Structures are given as C-alpha cells and as structure tokens.
Amino acid sequence: MSTAATPPTPCHLVLFGITGDLSRRKLLPALYQLERANLLHTDTRILGLGRSPMSADDFRNLVLTALEQFGGVTLEHQALLRLQRRMHYQHLNFDEAEHYGSLQESFGNCTLRRIFYFATPSALYADICSGLQQAGLIAGDSQVVMEKPIGDSLASSRVVNDAVAAHFNEAQIYRIDHYLGKETVLNLLVLRFANALFTSNWDNSCIDHVQITVAESVGLEDRWGFYDKAGQMRDMVQNHLLQILCLLAMEPPADLDADSIRNEKLKVLKALRPITRDNIHRNVVRGQYALGHINGKPVPGYNEEAGADGHSRTETFVAIKVDIDNWRWAGVPFYLRSGKRLAQKQSEINIHFRPQPHNIFRGSYAELPPNKLTIRLQPDEGIELQMLNKVPGITEISRIAKNPLDLSFSESFGNQRVVDAYERLLLEVMQQNQSWFVRRDEVEAAWRWVDAITELWEQSGDLPAPYQAGSWGPSSSITLIARDDRLWDD
Ligand code: BG6
C-alpha cells in the first residue's frame, strides 16, 4: 500500500531538538535507515538545531552514539559517512526571534524546499514559527512536522494549532502520530478493504465486540516530569488508541488520498458516545502502578520513581468501554486498554465475532466458541484467526476442535526487517503525502472526547486505582468488561 511511489525530491530538513530524546532514539536511526536504503536524495541536507553550542566533532559523536545505542543494527560505514556528510549542527535559542537571522545566514542562497521538524515540546511551536517568519524562512512550499502531544486539552491544542496556522496552511502541516507509520497499523486498511471476507462481515451483524490493548512493561524511563502532566489518557489514548480505533471502525474511504482517509476517521471520532458523569464509573477505569515485579525484578511504584513528587494522582493505566453511535457499530462495544508497567509489551486487537445461531456439534461443545480474529500489532507482528475444525480420524465424525490459523509476519515475509514507523513517516513527509498524518479537526475531535473524561476525573478528586507493576492493571478493569459477561484476552 506504499504511497511512497515517487522518490523524494531534494529538501532541507531542519530538525529542532536534535539533541533530545526523540531525535536520538527515533529520528536519527530512521534517517540512517533511509540513507542506507538510498532513499534520501543526494542533494538533501539536514540541519540539526539544539539549544547548546556544540563543535562539529561533538555533533558527529552525538549522531554516532545515538545510532550505536538505538539503531539496532550494525552500522555500515559508507552509509554512516554519507549521512554525516549531509548533516550539520547549529546552536539556536528557539524562543528568541532575533536569533533566527543566524539560521537565515546558514541557508544562504539554498533554494531547497524546507521541512521544519519540531521535535520539541509543543509550548515552543509558536515561538519557533514566529522566529522563522520574521527571518523570512517560510516559503509557499515549506512543510512543518509536529510531534504529539499538541497541547493537553482542546483549548490548549487550539492555541498551538492557531499559532502554527498563522504561518503555515493545513496542506503544509504534518502532525505525527507514529502509530500511523507502523506496518501492522497500516495493514488494518489492507485487511479490511482488500479482503472481501472481512469487508462484508465487519459490522454489528457479525461482530460482537472489539478489544484494543496497547500494553507496555516499561515505566517512564526518566520522563516522569513530562509524563506526570500528561498521564496515559493524554499520552496514549487521545492519539494512538483513538487512531487505531478509527482505522478499525471507519467506513471505506474512496481511495488512499489524505482527505478521503481523514474524512472517514473524523466521522468515527464524532460518533464516539460522550463519557458523562452518569456513565463514567461503569465505562472508565484509571489506575496507577504500585511496587511490583517485571521479568522477575522488583520495580518501584509510580510515586517512588526517580523524580517523582510522592503524591501524584496521574494515571498510568486506562480502560474504557467505548460506544460508537452509528449504523455500523450500534450495540458493539470497543474495549480499550493501555498502561505502563503491565505484565508485558503487547499491543493487539481482538475482534470477537458473534456466535453461531444454532449448534449441531453439542458432542464437542455445549456452546460453540465464536470466531476470533487477533491482530498482533507488536511484538511478533501477525494475524491469527481462531477457527473450528473437524478432529481428524475415522471415528471422529462430528468431533470438532478450536485451532488458530496463524500468519506470523516474520515467517511469511522472511526475515525482512520491520520498518520503523519514523522511517516511513519521514519519507512520506519528504514525498509530501499527508495520508498518514493527523488533520487538525481530528486532533480537536479527539481532545473534545478525552477532555470530558479528564475534566470529570479532576472534579471528582478520586484517586486512580492501584495495580501491582507486572500485572494487567487494576481489578476494576476486569470488572469493567466482566459486567458485560466478557473477559480481556490476556
Ligand atoms: C509515545 C508515548 O507516543 O509512544 C510513550 O509518549 C510510549 O509514552 C510510546 O512509550 C510507545 O510507542 P511504541 O512505538 O513503543 O509502542
């Protein structure tokens, strides 16, 4: 389904926050992979911007160390040299407009299309935009890439989006949700719209309910300060989980054009039944991890982590029963669950189909187990369909058993490396394709729905339910789904 059909034209990638965590962990390794695969135009230039002065040698070392630490591959000398040759570093005070003149000097007469990548907190986007504007660095073909979270509520996201919109139009803006660059998330479209078997069974007449789990075993990895202001709802649910939900629930878009896809996703976001004071206790659970064990090793509770203030109420786990009020999904709950310090890293979608209306195999099953489609997003990417089959044997006329039809991506597609989401998304930006980026109205619709929940939490003053690190979340999360006579697929 690659929309990356045309090789990228040359550009000048200007990366704000090159020394930050995101750049070192994700962006530099992604650029290295694009370089290695010859997907960067020979003339493309990369300018890394950071807030501290750094010599060319120190910058080369920073790049090398990041690639060694986070690249996950043995570095190829030639590719590394090519990448380092096209990269430069400049020190810039992002919030001082007068400093941007120096940026203009380093561009000189270069007429390459500029891509401004904001790998900084969104509170800085307004200053960066006005600095660029005042220095006359924004042209009609410039692009801007924005990292999430964009604000922490509908109101604050509007402030950020307005500030950027004062200098760039929507067609120039690429809002990243890196889940939209993941192989298995993109495959949802192929699975649904290229396979007639699923296209025709994908609604409330055939599907009983859907579960989406994005579980992480990691904690905060020195990000307590950032995370504590966000929590799992704003960090993961508002963006990644709702985007997955949209791809699962949306109507077929007319084509893969950016607006065709984004229009359909927006309709889903607008159809989410609001969480209110009356239904929040039945439909939403928030938790916070306490002391426990991960992989047999003791780990501290959230409030005992390095940098913690000891009495935070921020949630590290959320489970929500989501209803989508439209014709296709009326009566089909989507159960969403996401948390830190859970039993294991495991992101998967489980589609539970409806049971057969009549059972003629009572000898094997008093109640026939319904089909279940599992889409493993990560790790061990793949798809598994639970089916019922006759047990082989001459006397086994009507004995049946449940078996999985299992498609493991690593087995089916050989040992092909799983492309990292950032590689794909950077390439898509260079090719000026917005299909896998989030439009402003989507961000706002997602915030509107999430705000209702976070505001109710703030008003209630309730504490998040504690759960042991290394478990699957608080027991109230089990109750949430058990109330509907269902169980989480762990
Ligand atoms: C980020 C969140 O957007 O996604 C992190 O800020 C989270 O808290 C990360 O750990 C998870 O991404 P992935 O690709 O490892 O599932």
XYZ file of C-alpha atoms and ligand atoms in Angstrom:
506
model
C 0.000 0.000 0.000
C 3.011 2.240 -0.136
C 2.062 5.714 -1.098
C 5.777 6.295 -1.316
C 5.662 5.772 -5.087
C 7.759 8.717 -6.227
C 11.330 9.003 -4.960
C 11.720 12.051 -2.740
C 12.890 15.255 -4.306
C 15.765 17.037 -2.542
C 14.899 19.037 0.548
C 16.439 20.781 3.502
C 15.353 19.035 6.681
C 15.643 21.376 9.668
C 15.342 19.447 12.889
C 14.524 21.464 16.021
C 15.610 19.490 19.098
C 18.275 17.263 17.511
C 19.910 16.544 20.873
C 16.634 15.475 22.514
C 15.410 12.025 23.409
C 13.088 11.602 20.407
C 15.780 12.596 17.916
C 18.363 10.270 19.391
C 16.041 7.295 19.861
C 13.925 7.564 16.744
C 14.735 10.274 14.208
C 18.465 9.711 13.795
C 18.112 5.912 13.457
C 15.273 6.467 10.942
C 17.404 8.883 8.885
C 20.267 6.401 8.942
C 17.996 3.643 7.583
C 16.703 5.928 4.820
C 20.299 6.781 3.948
C 21.300 3.133 3.919
C 18.408 2.277 1.609
C 19.328 5.183 -0.712
C 16.009 6.866 -0.056
C 17.450 10.296 0.605
C 18.097 12.405 -2.477
C 21.814 13.099 -2.986
C 21.228 16.826 -2.573
C 19.125 16.583 0.591
C 20.640 18.453 3.531
C 19.910 18.016 7.230
C 20.385 20.795 9.746
C 20.115 19.815 13.398
C 19.263 22.588 15.837
C 19.855 22.487 19.559
C 19.967 24.998 22.361
C 23.619 24.477 23.370
C 26.734 25.237 21.396
C 28.454 22.122 20.077
C 31.515 21.578 17.875
C 31.240 19.677 14.590
C 33.193 16.794 16.145
C 30.939 16.617 19.174
C 27.901 16.585 16.900
C 29.361 13.761 14.805
C 29.899 11.847 18.037
C 26.362 12.524 19.214
C 24.988 11.097 15.957
C 27.267 8.077 16.123
C 26.439 7.345 19.756
C 22.707 7.641 19.100
C 22.943 5.236 16.167
C 25.034 2.755 18.123
C 22.724 2.924 21.108
C 19.340 2.972 19.404
C 19.934 1.945 15.756
C 19.532 -1.757 16.480
C 21.799 -2.725 13.526
C 25.467 -2.976 12.724
C 26.309 0.325 11.120
C 27.510 0.316 7.500
C 30.485 2.606 7.251
C 29.618 4.109 3.850
C 26.020 4.891 4.783
C 27.158 6.464 8.032
C 29.691 8.651 6.197
C 27.070 9.770 3.662
C 24.655 10.658 6.452
C 27.254 12.553 8.459
C 28.350 14.480 5.366
C 24.873 15.836 4.765
C 24.257 16.741 8.424
C 25.250 19.924 10.217
C 24.582 21.322 13.626
C 23.691 24.822 14.694
C 23.018 26.290 18.076
C 19.810 28.346 18.310
C 17.723 29.822 21.102
C 14.338 28.629 19.876
C 12.387 31.278 21.770
C 14.432 34.313 20.694
C 13.207 35.647 17.366
C 16.344 37.735 16.780
C 18.431 34.566 16.843
C 16.791 33.263 13.673
C 18.831 35.648 11.488
C 21.771 33.286 12.019
C 19.649 30.490 10.620
C 18.953 32.540 7.538
C 22.690 33.065 7.076
C 23.359 29.361 7.131
C 20.716 28.745 4.440
C 22.454 31.299 2.222
C 21.174 31.048 -1.347
C 19.985 27.486 -0.941
C 16.572 27.145 -2.604
C 15.776 23.615 -1.496
C 12.271 23.034 -0.109
C 12.422 23.352 3.673
C 10.949 20.857 6.098
C 10.837 22.161 9.665
C 10.579 19.270 12.103
C 9.529 20.323 15.622
C 10.873 17.613 17.939
C 10.347 19.893 20.940
C 7.522 20.412 23.454
C 4.512 21.949 21.723
C 4.753 25.002 24.011
C 7.665 26.135 21.801
C 5.917 25.780 18.422
C 4.528 29.339 18.456
C 7.942 30.907 19.154
C 9.626 28.780 16.527
C 7.029 29.732 13.915
C 7.336 33.455 14.572
C 11.149 33.234 14.583
C 11.057 31.514 11.194
C 8.538 34.006 9.864
C 10.464 37.065 10.995
C 13.647 35.759 9.436
C 11.726 35.227 6.161
C 12.441 31.498 6.168
C 8.947 30.200 5.400
C 8.088 29.757 1.725
C 4.941 28.527 -0.003
C 6.388 25.040 -0.382
C 7.785 24.778 3.182
C 6.439 21.992 5.370
C 6.198 21.679 9.107
C 6.170 18.432 11.083
C 4.695 18.500 14.579
C 5.102 15.919 17.282
C 2.349 14.979 19.701
C 1.055 15.857 22.212
C -0.361 19.009 20.669
C -1.479 20.792 23.821
C -3.061 18.912 26.705
C -6.719 19.750 26.052
C -8.959 21.026 23.270
C -8.382 24.632 24.342
C -4.598 24.417 24.571
C -4.340 22.424 21.328
C -6.258 25.214 19.610
C -3.756 27.769 20.865
C -0.880 25.715 19.417
C -2.683 24.965 16.160
C -3.687 28.612 15.730
C -0.113 29.764 16.292
C 1.166 27.380 13.619
C -1.749 28.144 11.274
C -0.789 31.830 11.356
C 2.290 30.904 9.287
C 1.528 27.604 7.549
C -1.649 26.403 5.859
C -3.111 22.978 6.667
C -1.650 21.441 3.484
C 1.835 22.283 4.798
C 1.279 20.772 8.266
C 2.169 17.155 9.133
C 1.019 16.114 12.626
C 2.781 12.896 13.567
C 1.144 10.011 15.354
C 3.845 7.410 14.947
C 1.332 4.561 15.274
C 0.100 5.539 11.797
C 3.526 4.617 10.456
C 3.571 1.140 11.969
C 3.456 -1.717 9.484
C 0.701 -3.566 11.311
C -1.447 -0.477 11.840
C -1.289 0.330 8.115
C -2.120 -3.291 7.413
C -5.517 -2.742 9.057
C -6.624 -0.976 5.904
C -5.452 -3.818 3.689
C -7.001 -6.424 5.946
C -10.348 -4.658 5.966
C -10.593 -3.302 2.451
C -8.625 -5.782 0.323
C -10.169 -8.968 1.757
C -13.827 -9.386 0.833
C -14.215 -11.951 3.634
C -13.709 -9.223 6.222
C -15.168 -6.299 4.300
C -18.570 -7.943 4.248
C -18.530 -9.140 7.871
C -17.266 -6.006 9.529
C -20.296 -4.651 11.362
C -22.756 -5.248 14.158
C -24.466 -8.123 12.363
C -21.283 -10.242 12.619
C -19.088 -8.670 15.296
C -19.911 -8.994 18.986
C -17.238 -6.736 20.431
C -13.691 -5.497 19.868
C -10.754 -5.228 22.276
C -7.758 -2.980 21.717
C -4.837 -3.412 24.103
C -1.655 -1.359 23.985
C 0.359 -2.592 26.942
C 3.895 -1.641 27.875
C 6.104 -3.212 30.501
C 8.421 -0.189 30.599
C 7.930 2.555 33.134
C 8.793 6.171 32.488
C 12.465 5.976 31.569
C 13.438 9.319 33.141
C 10.386 11.092 31.727
C 8.452 11.409 34.995
C 8.258 15.228 34.779
C 6.775 15.176 31.265
C 4.575 12.159 31.833
C 3.114 13.323 35.102
C 1.484 16.294 33.365
C 0.048 14.045 30.669
C -0.839 10.620 32.069
C -1.822 7.620 29.978
C -5.007 9.231 28.710
C -3.263 12.149 27.031
C -0.032 10.307 26.213
C -1.539 7.215 24.546
C -5.338 7.137 24.368
C -6.020 10.595 22.876
C -3.778 9.765 19.937
C -2.522 6.215 19.362
C -5.513 4.228 20.632
C -8.121 6.501 19.081
C -6.303 6.396 15.735
C -6.301 2.586 15.813
C -9.989 2.668 16.714
C -10.667 4.969 13.759
C -8.915 2.680 11.284
C -10.876 -0.288 12.607
C -14.248 1.410 12.657
C -14.243 3.846 9.744
C -16.228 3.430 6.541
C -14.231 2.518 3.424
C -12.550 5.657 2.080
C -12.989 6.256 -1.660
C -9.216 5.974 -2.147
C -5.952 6.429 -0.255
C -5.958 10.167 -0.744
C -5.179 12.065 2.501
C -8.547 13.724 2.833
C -10.548 10.632 1.881
C -8.950 8.747 4.779
C -9.056 11.612 7.248
C -12.700 12.450 6.494
C -13.691 8.886 7.400
C -11.608 8.859 10.595
C -13.162 12.137 11.663
C -16.675 10.687 11.323
C -15.751 7.937 13.786
C -14.345 10.420 16.304
C -17.518 12.446 16.071
C -19.653 9.345 16.649
C -17.933 8.356 19.925
C -20.550 8.372 22.649
C -19.517 11.020 25.188
C -18.457 9.865 28.631
C -20.558 11.698 31.198
C -20.937 11.960 34.949
C -23.642 9.275 34.696
C -21.664 6.632 32.831
C -18.006 7.294 33.752
C -17.972 4.863 36.702
C -19.243 1.981 34.583
C -17.241 2.774 31.468
C -13.857 4.101 32.537
C -11.152 2.795 34.860
C -7.966 4.608 35.676
C -5.101 3.077 37.541
C -1.621 3.823 38.785
C 1.107 1.222 39.213
C 2.439 0.380 42.630
C 5.545 -1.560 43.585
C 5.800 -4.906 41.801
C 7.955 -7.142 39.607
C 8.754 -7.042 35.895
C 10.596 -10.052 34.467
C 11.265 -11.250 37.984
C 12.939 -7.986 39.043
C 11.454 -5.632 41.641
C 10.385 -2.223 40.292
C 9.216 0.829 42.249
C 5.716 2.223 42.209
C 4.900 5.303 40.114
C 5.214 7.648 43.064
C 8.582 6.217 44.055
C 10.152 6.590 40.578
C 13.182 8.880 40.151
C 11.958 12.474 40.001
C 8.512 11.649 41.423
C 6.879 14.023 43.884
C 5.477 11.203 46.011
C 1.768 12.024 45.856
C 0.820 12.295 42.202
C -2.676 11.226 41.095
C -1.671 10.821 37.455
C -2.993 7.671 35.814
C -0.615 5.151 34.250
C -3.433 2.835 33.143
C -6.744 3.415 31.444
C -9.501 1.013 30.406
C -12.574 2.350 28.612
C -15.689 0.868 27.137
C -16.338 2.921 24.024
C -19.620 3.006 22.140
C -19.745 4.276 18.594
C -23.130 5.730 17.830
C -23.627 4.958 14.166
C -25.390 2.372 11.995
C -22.430 0.061 11.565
C -21.446 -0.203 15.215
C -24.629 0.263 17.238
C -24.511 -2.308 20.057
C -20.844 -3.288 19.521
C -18.629 -2.107 22.386
C -14.958 -1.368 21.766
C -12.937 -2.013 24.937
C -9.712 -0.006 25.038
C -6.921 -0.671 27.483
C -3.479 0.836 27.808
C -0.926 1.080 30.582
C 2.659 1.284 31.711
C 4.420 -1.372 33.770
C 1.981 -4.068 32.695
C 2.843 -7.748 32.520
C 4.431 -7.493 29.067
C 4.782 -5.312 25.987
C 1.898 -6.429 23.892
C -0.256 -4.457 21.512
C -3.065 -6.310 19.882
C -6.578 -6.055 18.597
C -9.095 -8.813 19.151
C -12.217 -8.903 17.042
C -14.767 -11.225 18.615
C -17.341 -12.407 16.111
C -20.877 -13.338 17.059
C -21.657 -16.963 17.938
C -23.446 -19.289 15.534
C -27.215 -19.035 15.964
C -27.564 -22.843 16.299
C -25.183 -25.584 17.423
C -25.268 -29.061 15.854
C -21.948 -30.102 17.417
C -23.028 -30.429 21.026
C -20.901 -33.554 21.367
C -17.844 -31.306 21.283
C -19.069 -28.000 22.635
C -22.220 -27.190 24.587
C -21.723 -23.712 23.176
C -19.680 -23.238 20.045
C -16.785 -20.818 20.637
C -17.234 -17.889 18.254
C -14.505 -16.995 15.758
C -11.931 -14.514 16.941
C -9.534 -12.515 14.833
C -6.376 -11.373 16.609
C -4.228 -8.708 15.017
C -0.854 -8.591 16.753
C 0.486 -5.068 16.329
C 3.723 -5.634 18.240
C 5.833 -7.554 19.060
C 5.638 -10.773 16.980
C 3.547 -8.993 14.346
C 0.912 -11.185 12.775
C -2.697 -12.200 12.375
C -4.457 -15.165 13.883
C -7.963 -16.427 13.233
C -9.498 -18.832 15.740
C -11.496 -21.408 13.798
C -13.298 -24.648 14.478
C -12.261 -27.763 12.579
C -13.103 -31.425 12.495
C -10.676 -33.520 14.531
C -9.080 -35.954 12.006
C -9.866 -39.654 12.412
C -12.168 -42.362 11.073
C -14.387 -42.454 14.137
C -14.334 -38.722 14.716
C -17.307 -37.809 12.534
C -18.530 -34.809 14.418
C -15.854 -34.049 16.953
C -14.507 -30.589 16.457
C -11.732 -28.534 17.994
C -10.603 -24.946 18.048
C -7.390 -24.189 16.112
C -5.658 -20.983 15.101
C -4.987 -20.038 11.502
C -1.781 -18.197 12.234
C 0.023 -15.785 9.951
C 3.247 -14.681 11.532
C 4.709 -11.808 9.530
C 8.277 -12.823 10.288
C 7.631 -16.343 8.936
C 5.542 -15.281 5.953
C 7.674 -12.402 4.801
C 11.019 -13.969 5.635
C 13.395 -12.184 7.882
C 12.614 -8.810 6.402
C 13.390 -6.098 8.914
C 10.261 -4.438 10.332
C 10.454 -0.867 9.060
C 10.280 1.601 11.933
C 7.309 3.949 11.886
C 9.531 7.025 11.800
C 11.355 5.850 8.669
C 8.112 5.580 6.781
C 6.682 8.829 8.111
C 9.829 10.847 7.374
C 9.772 9.510 3.838
C 6.095 10.369 3.459
C 6.813 13.936 4.603
C 9.597 14.230 2.029
C 7.141 12.991 -0.593
C 4.521 15.480 0.574
C 1.884 12.839 1.275
C -0.365 13.711 4.218
C -2.406 10.480 4.278
C -0.728 9.129 7.421
C -0.734 12.367 9.378
C -3.476 13.722 11.569
C -5.597 16.658 10.438
C -6.453 19.484 12.824
C -10.144 18.599 13.059
C -9.246 15.019 14.046
C -6.956 16.242 16.830
C -9.699 18.525 18.089
C -12.441 15.897 17.954
C -10.193 13.506 19.903
C -9.447 16.158 22.531
C -13.143 17.036 22.877
C -13.963 13.416 23.746
C -10.942 12.972 26.054
C -11.443 16.318 27.825
C -14.854 15.189 29.054
C -13.164 12.306 30.890
C -10.147 14.159 32.293
C -12.360 17.004 33.491
C -14.635 14.574 35.336
C -11.589 12.969 36.939
C -10.338 16.350 38.087
C -13.722 17.319 39.520
C -14.200 14.022 41.340
C -10.903 14.101 43.217
C -10.938 10.235 43.150
C -7.580 8.533 43.267
C -6.535 6.165 40.482
C -6.894 2.501 41.448
C -3.515 0.997 42.372
C -2.249 -2.068 40.500
C 0.852 -4.087 41.002
C 3.602 -3.406 38.462
C 3.832 -6.528 36.294
C 0.084 -7.260 36.418
C -2.606 -6.484 33.819
C -3.924 -3.423 35.641
C -6.366 -2.857 38.491
C -9.080 -5.407 39.247
C -11.713 -2.806 38.359
C -10.557 -3.166 34.743
C -11.608 -6.832 34.859
C -14.922 -5.799 36.393
C -15.495 -3.254 33.623
C -15.606 -5.955 30.953
C -16.967 -8.739 33.207
C -20.089 -6.657 33.759
C -20.895 -7.393 30.123
C -20.108 -11.118 30.587
C -16.819 -10.804 28.763
C -13.133 -11.246 29.581
C -9.999 -9.457 28.463
C -7.845 -11.512 26.092
C -4.615 -11.706 28.071
C 4.795 7.505 22.762
C 4.477 7.752 24.219
O 3.982 8.299 21.939
O 4.575 6.144 22.456
C 5.294 6.844 25.107
O 4.753 9.116 24.528
C 5.130 5.402 24.694
O 4.919 7.005 26.466
C 5.383 5.248 23.201
O 6.044 4.621 25.445
C 5.036 3.832 22.754
O 5.443 3.678 21.424
P 5.787 2.245 20.845
O 6.086 2.500 19.401
O 6.980 1.748 21.625
O 4.588 1.400 21.061
